[in-house]
C-alpha positions as a LaTeX table, in Angstrom:
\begin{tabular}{lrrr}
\hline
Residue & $x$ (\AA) & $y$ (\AA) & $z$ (\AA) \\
\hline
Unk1 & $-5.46$ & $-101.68$ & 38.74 \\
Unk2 & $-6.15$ & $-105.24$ & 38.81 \\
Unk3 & $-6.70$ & $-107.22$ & 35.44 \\
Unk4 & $-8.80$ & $-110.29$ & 35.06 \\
Unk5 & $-10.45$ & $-112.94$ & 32.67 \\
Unk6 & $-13.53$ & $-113.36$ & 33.21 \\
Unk7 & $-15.85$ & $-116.36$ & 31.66 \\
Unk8 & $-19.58$ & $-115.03$ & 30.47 \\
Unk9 & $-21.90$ & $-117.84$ & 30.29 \\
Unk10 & $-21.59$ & $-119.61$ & 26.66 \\
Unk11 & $-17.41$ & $-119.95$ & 27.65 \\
Unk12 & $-16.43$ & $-116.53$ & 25.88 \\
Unk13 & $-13.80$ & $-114.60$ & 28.35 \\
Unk14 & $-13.92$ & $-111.10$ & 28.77 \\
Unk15 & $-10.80$ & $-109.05$ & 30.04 \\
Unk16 & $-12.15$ & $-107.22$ & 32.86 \\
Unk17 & $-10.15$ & $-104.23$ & 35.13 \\
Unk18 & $-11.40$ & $-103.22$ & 38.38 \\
Unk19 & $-9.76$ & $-100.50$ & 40.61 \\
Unk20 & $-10.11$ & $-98.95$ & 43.97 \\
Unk21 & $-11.84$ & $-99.77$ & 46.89 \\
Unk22 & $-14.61$ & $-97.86$ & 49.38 \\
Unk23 & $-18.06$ & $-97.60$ & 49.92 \\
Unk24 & $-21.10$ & $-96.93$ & 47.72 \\
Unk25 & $-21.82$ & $-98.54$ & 44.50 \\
Unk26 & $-19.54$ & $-99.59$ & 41.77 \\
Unk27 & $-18.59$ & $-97.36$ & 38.71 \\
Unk28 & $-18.90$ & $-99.22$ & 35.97 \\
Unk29 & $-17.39$ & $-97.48$ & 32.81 \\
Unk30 & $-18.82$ & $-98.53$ & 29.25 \\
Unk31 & $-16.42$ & $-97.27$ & 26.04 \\
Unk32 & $-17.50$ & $-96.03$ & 22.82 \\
Unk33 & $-17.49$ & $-98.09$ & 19.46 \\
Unk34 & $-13.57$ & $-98.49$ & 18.50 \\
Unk35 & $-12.70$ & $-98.09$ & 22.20 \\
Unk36 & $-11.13$ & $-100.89$ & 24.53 \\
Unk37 & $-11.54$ & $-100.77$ & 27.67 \\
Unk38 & $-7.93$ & $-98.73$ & 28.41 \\
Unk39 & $-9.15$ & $-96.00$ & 27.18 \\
Unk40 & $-10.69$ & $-94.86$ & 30.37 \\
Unk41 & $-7.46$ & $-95.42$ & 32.31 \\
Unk42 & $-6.80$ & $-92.25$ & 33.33 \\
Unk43 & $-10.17$ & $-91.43$ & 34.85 \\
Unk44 & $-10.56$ & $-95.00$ & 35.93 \\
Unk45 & $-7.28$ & $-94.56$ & 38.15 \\
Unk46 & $-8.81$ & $-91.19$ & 39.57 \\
Unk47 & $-12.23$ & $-91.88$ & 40.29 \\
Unk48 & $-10.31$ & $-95.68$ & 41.49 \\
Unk49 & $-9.11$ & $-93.19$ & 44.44 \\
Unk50 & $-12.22$ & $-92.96$ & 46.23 \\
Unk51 & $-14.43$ & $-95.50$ & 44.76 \\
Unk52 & $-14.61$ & $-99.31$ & 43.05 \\
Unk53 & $-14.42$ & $-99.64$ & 39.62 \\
Unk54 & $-14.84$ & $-101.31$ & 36.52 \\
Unk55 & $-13.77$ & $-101.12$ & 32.66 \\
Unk56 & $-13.32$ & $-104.29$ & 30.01 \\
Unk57 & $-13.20$ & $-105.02$ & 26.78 \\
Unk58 & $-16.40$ & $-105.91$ & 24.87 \\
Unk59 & $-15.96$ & $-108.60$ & 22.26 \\
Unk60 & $-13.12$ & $-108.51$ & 19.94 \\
Unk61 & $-11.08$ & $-105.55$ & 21.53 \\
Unk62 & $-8.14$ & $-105.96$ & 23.48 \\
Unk63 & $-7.87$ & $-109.15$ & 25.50 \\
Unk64 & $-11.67$ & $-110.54$ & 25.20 \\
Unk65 & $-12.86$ & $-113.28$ & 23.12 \\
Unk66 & $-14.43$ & $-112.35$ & 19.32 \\
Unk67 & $-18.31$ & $-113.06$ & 19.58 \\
Unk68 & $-19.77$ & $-115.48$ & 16.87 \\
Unk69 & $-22.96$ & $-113.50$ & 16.79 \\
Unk70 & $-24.07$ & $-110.29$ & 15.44 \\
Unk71 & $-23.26$ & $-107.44$ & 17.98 \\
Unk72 & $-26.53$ & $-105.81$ & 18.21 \\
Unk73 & $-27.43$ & $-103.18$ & 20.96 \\
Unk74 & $-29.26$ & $-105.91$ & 22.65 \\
Unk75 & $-26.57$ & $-108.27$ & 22.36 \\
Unk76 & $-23.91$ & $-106.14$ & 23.82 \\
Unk77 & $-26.18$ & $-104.90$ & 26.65 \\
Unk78 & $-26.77$ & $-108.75$ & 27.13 \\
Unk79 & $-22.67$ & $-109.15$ & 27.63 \\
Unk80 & $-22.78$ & $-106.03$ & 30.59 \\
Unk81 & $-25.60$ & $-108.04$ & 32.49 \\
Unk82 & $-23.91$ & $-111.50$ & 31.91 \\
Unk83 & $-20.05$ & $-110.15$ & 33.41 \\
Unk84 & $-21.68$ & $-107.87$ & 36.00 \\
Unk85 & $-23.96$ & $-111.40$ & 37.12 \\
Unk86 & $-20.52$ & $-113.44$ & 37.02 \\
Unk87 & $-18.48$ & $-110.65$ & 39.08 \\
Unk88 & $-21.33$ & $-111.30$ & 41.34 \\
Unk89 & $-22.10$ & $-107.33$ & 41.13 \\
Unk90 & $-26.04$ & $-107.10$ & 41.10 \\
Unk91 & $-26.43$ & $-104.20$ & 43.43 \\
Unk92 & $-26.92$ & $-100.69$ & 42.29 \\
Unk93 & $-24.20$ & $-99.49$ & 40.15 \\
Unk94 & $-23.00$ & $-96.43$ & 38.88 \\
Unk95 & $-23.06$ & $-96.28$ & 34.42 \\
Unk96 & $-21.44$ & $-94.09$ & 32.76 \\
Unk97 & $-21.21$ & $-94.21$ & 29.22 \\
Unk98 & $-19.05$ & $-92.27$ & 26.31 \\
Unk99 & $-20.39$ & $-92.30$ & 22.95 \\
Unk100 & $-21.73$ & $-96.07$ & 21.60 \\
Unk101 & $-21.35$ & $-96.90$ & 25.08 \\
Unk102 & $-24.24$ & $-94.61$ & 25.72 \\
Unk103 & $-26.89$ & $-96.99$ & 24.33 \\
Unk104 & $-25.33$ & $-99.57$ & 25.60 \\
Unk105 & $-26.03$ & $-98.41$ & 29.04 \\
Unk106 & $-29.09$ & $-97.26$ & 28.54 \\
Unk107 & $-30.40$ & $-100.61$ & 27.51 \\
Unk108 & $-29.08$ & $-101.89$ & 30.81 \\
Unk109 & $-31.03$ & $-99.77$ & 32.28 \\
Unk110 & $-34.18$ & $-100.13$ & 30.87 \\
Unk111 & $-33.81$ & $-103.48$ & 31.53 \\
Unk112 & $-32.64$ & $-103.26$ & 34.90 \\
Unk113 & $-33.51$ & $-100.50$ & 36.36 \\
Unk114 & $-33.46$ & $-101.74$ & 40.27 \\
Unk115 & $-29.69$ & $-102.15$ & 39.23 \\
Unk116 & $-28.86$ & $-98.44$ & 38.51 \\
Unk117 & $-27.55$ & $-95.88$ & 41.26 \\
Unk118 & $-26.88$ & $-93.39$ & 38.61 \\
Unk119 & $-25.82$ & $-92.68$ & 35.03 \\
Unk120 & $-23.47$ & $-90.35$ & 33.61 \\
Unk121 & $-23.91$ & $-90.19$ & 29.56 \\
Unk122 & $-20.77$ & $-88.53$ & 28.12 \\
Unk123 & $-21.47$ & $-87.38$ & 24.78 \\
Unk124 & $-23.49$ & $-90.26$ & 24.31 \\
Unk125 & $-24.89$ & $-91.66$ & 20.98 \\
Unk126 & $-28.44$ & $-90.75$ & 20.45 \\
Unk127 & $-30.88$ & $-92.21$ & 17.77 \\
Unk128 & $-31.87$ & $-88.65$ & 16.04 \\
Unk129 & $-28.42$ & $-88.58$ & 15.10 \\
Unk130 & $-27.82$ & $-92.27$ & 14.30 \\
Unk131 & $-29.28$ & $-92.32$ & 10.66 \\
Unk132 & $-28.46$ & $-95.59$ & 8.20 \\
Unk133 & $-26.71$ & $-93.10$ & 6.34 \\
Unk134 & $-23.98$ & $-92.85$ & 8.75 \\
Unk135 & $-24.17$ & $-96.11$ & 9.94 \\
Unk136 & $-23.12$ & $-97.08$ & 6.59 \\
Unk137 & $-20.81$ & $-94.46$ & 6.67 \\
Unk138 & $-19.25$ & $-95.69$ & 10.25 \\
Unk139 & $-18.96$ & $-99.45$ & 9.06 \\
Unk140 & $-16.48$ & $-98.11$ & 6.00 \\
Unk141 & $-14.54$ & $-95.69$ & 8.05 \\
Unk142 & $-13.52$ & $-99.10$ & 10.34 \\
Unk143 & $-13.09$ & $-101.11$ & 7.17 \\
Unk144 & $-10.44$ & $-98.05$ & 6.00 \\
Unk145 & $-8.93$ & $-97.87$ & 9.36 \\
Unk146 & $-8.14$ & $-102.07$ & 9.66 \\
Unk147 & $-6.58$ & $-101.87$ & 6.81 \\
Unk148 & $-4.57$ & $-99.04$ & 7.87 \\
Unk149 & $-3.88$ & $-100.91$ & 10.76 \\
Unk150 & $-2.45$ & $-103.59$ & 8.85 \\
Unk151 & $-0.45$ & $-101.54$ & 6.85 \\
Unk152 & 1.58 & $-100.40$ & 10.43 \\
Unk153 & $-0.61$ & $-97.03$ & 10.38 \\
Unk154 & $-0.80$ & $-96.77$ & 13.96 \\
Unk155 & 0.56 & $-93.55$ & 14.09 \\
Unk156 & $-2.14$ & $-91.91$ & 11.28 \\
Unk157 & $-4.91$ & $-93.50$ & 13.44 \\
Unk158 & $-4.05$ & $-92.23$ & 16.86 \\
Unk159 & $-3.91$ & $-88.40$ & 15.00 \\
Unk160 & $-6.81$ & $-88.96$ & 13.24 \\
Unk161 & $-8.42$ & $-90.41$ & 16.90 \\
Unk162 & $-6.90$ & $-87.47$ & 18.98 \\
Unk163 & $-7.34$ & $-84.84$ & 16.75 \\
Unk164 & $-8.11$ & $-82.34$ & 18.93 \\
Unk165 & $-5.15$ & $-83.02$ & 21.15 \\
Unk166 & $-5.09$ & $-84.74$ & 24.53 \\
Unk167 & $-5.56$ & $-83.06$ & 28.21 \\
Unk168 & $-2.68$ & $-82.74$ & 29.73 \\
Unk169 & $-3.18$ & $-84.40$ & 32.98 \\
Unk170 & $-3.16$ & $-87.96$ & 30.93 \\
Unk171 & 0.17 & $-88.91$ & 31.25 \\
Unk172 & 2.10 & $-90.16$ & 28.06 \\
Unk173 & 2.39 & $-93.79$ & 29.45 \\
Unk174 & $-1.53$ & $-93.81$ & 29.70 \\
Unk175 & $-1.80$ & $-92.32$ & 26.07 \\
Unk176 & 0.55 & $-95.43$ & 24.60 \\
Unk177 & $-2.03$ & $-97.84$ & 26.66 \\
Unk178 & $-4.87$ & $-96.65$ & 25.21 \\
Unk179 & $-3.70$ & $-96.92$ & 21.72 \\
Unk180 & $-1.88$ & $-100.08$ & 22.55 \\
Unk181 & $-5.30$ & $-102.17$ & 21.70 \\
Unk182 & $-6.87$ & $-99.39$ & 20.24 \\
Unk183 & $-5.03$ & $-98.84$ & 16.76 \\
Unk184 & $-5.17$ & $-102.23$ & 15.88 \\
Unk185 & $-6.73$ & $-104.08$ & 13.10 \\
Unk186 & $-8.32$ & $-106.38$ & 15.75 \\
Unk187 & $-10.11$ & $-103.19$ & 17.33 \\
Unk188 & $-10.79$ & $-101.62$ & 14.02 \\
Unk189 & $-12.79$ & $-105.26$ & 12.94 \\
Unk190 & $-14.49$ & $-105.12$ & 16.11 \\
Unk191 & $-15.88$ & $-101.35$ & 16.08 \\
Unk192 & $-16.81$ & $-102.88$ & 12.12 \\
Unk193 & $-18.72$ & $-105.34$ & 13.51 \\
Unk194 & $-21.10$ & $-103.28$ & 15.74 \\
Unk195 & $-21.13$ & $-100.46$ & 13.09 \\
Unk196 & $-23.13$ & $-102.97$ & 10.96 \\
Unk197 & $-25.57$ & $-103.37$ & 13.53 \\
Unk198 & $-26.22$ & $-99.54$ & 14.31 \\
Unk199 & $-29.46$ & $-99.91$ & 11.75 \\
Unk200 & $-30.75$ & $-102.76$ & 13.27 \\
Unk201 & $-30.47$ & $-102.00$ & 16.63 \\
Unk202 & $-32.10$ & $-98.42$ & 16.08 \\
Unk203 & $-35.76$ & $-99.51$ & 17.01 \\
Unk204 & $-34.99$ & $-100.46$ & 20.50 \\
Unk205 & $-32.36$ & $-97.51$ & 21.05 \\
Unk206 & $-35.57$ & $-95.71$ & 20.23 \\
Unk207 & $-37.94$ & $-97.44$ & 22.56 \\
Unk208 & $-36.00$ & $-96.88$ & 25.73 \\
Unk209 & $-34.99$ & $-93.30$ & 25.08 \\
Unk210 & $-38.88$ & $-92.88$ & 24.98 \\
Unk211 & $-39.22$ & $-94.53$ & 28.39 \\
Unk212 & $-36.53$ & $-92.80$ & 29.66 \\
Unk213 & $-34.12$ & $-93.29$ & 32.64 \\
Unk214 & $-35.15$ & $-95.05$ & 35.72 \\
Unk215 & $-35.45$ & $-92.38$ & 38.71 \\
Unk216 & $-31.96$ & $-91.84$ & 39.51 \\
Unk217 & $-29.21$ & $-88.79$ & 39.29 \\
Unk218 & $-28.71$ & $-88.49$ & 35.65 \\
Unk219 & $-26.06$ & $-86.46$ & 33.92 \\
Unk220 & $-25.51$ & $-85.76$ & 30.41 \\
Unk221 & $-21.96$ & $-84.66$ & 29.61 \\
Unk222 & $-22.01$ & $-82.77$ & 25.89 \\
Unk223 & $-19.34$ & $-81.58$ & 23.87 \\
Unk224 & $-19.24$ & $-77.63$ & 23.21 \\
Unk225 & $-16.78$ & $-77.42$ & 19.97 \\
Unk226 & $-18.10$ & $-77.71$ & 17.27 \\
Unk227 & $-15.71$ & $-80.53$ & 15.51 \\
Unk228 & $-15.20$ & $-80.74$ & 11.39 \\
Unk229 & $-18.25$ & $-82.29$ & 9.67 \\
Unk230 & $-20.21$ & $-80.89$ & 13.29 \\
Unk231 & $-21.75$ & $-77.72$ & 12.02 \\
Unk232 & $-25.16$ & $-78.98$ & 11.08 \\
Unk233 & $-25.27$ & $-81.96$ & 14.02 \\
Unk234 & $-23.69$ & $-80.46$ & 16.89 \\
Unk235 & $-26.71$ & $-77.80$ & 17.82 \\
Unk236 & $-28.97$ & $-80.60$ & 16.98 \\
Unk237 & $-27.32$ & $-83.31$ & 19.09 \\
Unk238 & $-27.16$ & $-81.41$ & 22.29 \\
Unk239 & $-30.82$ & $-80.17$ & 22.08 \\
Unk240 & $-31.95$ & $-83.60$ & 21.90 \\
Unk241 & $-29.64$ & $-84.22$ & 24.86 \\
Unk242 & $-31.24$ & $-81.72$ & 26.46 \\
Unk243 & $-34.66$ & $-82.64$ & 25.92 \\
Unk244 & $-33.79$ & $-86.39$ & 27.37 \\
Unk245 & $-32.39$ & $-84.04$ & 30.42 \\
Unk246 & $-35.45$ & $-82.33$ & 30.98 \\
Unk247 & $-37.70$ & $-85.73$ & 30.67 \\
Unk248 & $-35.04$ & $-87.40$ & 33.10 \\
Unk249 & $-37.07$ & $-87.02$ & 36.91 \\
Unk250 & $-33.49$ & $-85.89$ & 38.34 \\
Unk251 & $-31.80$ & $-84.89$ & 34.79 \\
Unk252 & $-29.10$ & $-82.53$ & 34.14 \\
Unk253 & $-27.09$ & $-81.51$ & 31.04 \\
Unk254 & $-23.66$ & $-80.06$ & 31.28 \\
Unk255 & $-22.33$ & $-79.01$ & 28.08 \\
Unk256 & $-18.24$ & $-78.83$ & 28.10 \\
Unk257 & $-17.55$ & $-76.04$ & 25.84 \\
Unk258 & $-13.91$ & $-76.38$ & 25.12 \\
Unk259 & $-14.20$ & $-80.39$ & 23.99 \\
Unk260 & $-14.99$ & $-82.21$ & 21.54 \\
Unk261 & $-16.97$ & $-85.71$ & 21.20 \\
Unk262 & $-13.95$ & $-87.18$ & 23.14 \\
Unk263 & $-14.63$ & $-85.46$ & 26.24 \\
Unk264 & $-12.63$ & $-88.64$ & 28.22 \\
Unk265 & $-9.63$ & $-87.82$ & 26.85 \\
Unk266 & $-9.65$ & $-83.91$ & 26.50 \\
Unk267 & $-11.48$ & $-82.68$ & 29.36 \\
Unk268 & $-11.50$ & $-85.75$ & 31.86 \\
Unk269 & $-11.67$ & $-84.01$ & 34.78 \\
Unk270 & $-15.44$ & $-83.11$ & 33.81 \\
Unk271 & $-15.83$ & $-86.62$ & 33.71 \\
Unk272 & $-14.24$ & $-87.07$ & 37.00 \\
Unk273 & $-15.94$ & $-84.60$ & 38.75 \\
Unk274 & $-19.31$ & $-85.51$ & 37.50 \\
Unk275 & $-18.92$ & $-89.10$ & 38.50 \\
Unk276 & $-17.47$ & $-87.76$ & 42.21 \\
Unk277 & $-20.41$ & $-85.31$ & 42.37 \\
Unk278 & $-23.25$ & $-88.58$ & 41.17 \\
Unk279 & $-21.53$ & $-90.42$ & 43.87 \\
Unk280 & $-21.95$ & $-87.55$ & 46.72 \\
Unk281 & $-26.29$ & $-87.60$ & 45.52 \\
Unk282 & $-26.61$ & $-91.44$ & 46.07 \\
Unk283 & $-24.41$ & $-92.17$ & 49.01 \\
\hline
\end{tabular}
């Protein structure tokens, strides 16, 4: 894997990591709020085996530069576009998305759809289940879990993150590099910052799940367990997966019974085999 820092338009640098090398588009792989860029390392590496691809930090995790601004849905979308334009990537590219990073790449889309080979949405955030009441709730829990950070609670945060365990195909060097810039106050500040934006940026996360995804292979990954504080939202959250599916012109859901929201990091050979198989339709 090759690391790099690259410079988006108004200076800020991003930490970028691209791996692999062969035909067809790039996969480009967007992480969910909390979550550097390492966290898809393991499925990054595999999927790096047959095809090129890219993860990075958004603002304020890991290696990239904090952002000034707010860090809206439109914002962040804005940073994709602006370090995909200065990696001088603006073919067709492969999105997939876990969680926040769901939205994130759905806005790309919408807004470019010419630019989109296909998108793989792994238990991605939806707006039915993204009410101000949990926003508010999500902006706390990151407030909490700086200052747990900053107390040298790494180890409480990586159990409370993994809670469900790990697969065991990620090996335990790739587990202490995606907590290296994960359980950190820095990253903790960071998922804060976008958590406060999660009620503001609802109206457009609305508008382009109404318009949908451009006419590509579309996959939605959901979780089948049904986590702690789940019970109620889980059903509900994969039926309106579903229902984006079935509107999708080439939509499919695939719901991964044994995992939980963090379907990367417990069942990532779904993941891989979903991207591999998205890959095969637009070859």
């Amino acid at each position: 894997m090759l690391e790099k820092s690259v410079t988006l338009p108004d200076g800020r640098a991003i930490r970028a990591v691209t791996a692999g090398d062969g035909p067809g588009p790039l996969v480009v792989f967007e992480a969910g709020m909390s979550a550097p860029g390492s966290s898809w390392i393991h499925t990054q590496r595999e999927v790096g085996a047959r095809c090129r691809t890219l993860s990075y930090d958004r603002a304020g995790y890991g290696g990239s530069d904090v952002d000034p601004h707010d860090r809206t849905l439109d914002r962040i979308a804005g940073d994709l576009t602006a370090l995909l334009d200065a990696l001088g990537e603006t073919g067709p590219v492969v999105l997939v998305g876990h969680s926040w990073g769901g939205p994130i790449i759905r806005v790309f889309a919408d807004r470019h759809p010419h630019r989109v080979a296909g998108v793989v949405f792994v238990d991605a955030s939806l707006a039915e289940i993204m009410s101000t009441r949990n926003a508010k709730v999500a902006a706390r829990f990151f407030t909490l879990m700086a200052l747990v950070a900053r107390m040298g609670g790494k180890g409480l945060i990586k159990r409370q993150t993994f809670r469900n365990g790990l697969s065991p195909e990620i090996s335990a060097a790739d587990v202490e590099v995606m907590t290296r810039d994960y359980a950190t106050a820095r990253a903790m500040k960071a998922a804060g910052r976008e958590a406060l934006q999660i009620e503001a940026s609802l109206p457009l996360l609305r508008r382009v799940q109404e318009k949908g995804t451009p006419d590509v292979p579309v996959v939605y990954l959901q979780a089948g367990l049904v986590e702690r504080g789940m019970t109620e939202w889980r059903p509900l959250f994969n039926r309106y997966a579903a229902a984006l599916a079935d509107a999708a012109p080439r939509g499919e859901l695939v719901v991964v019974e044994d995992a939980g929201h963090l379907i990367p990091q417990e069942s990532p050979e779904v993941v891989r085999d979903t991207i591999f198989r998205v890959m095969e339709l637009v070859a």
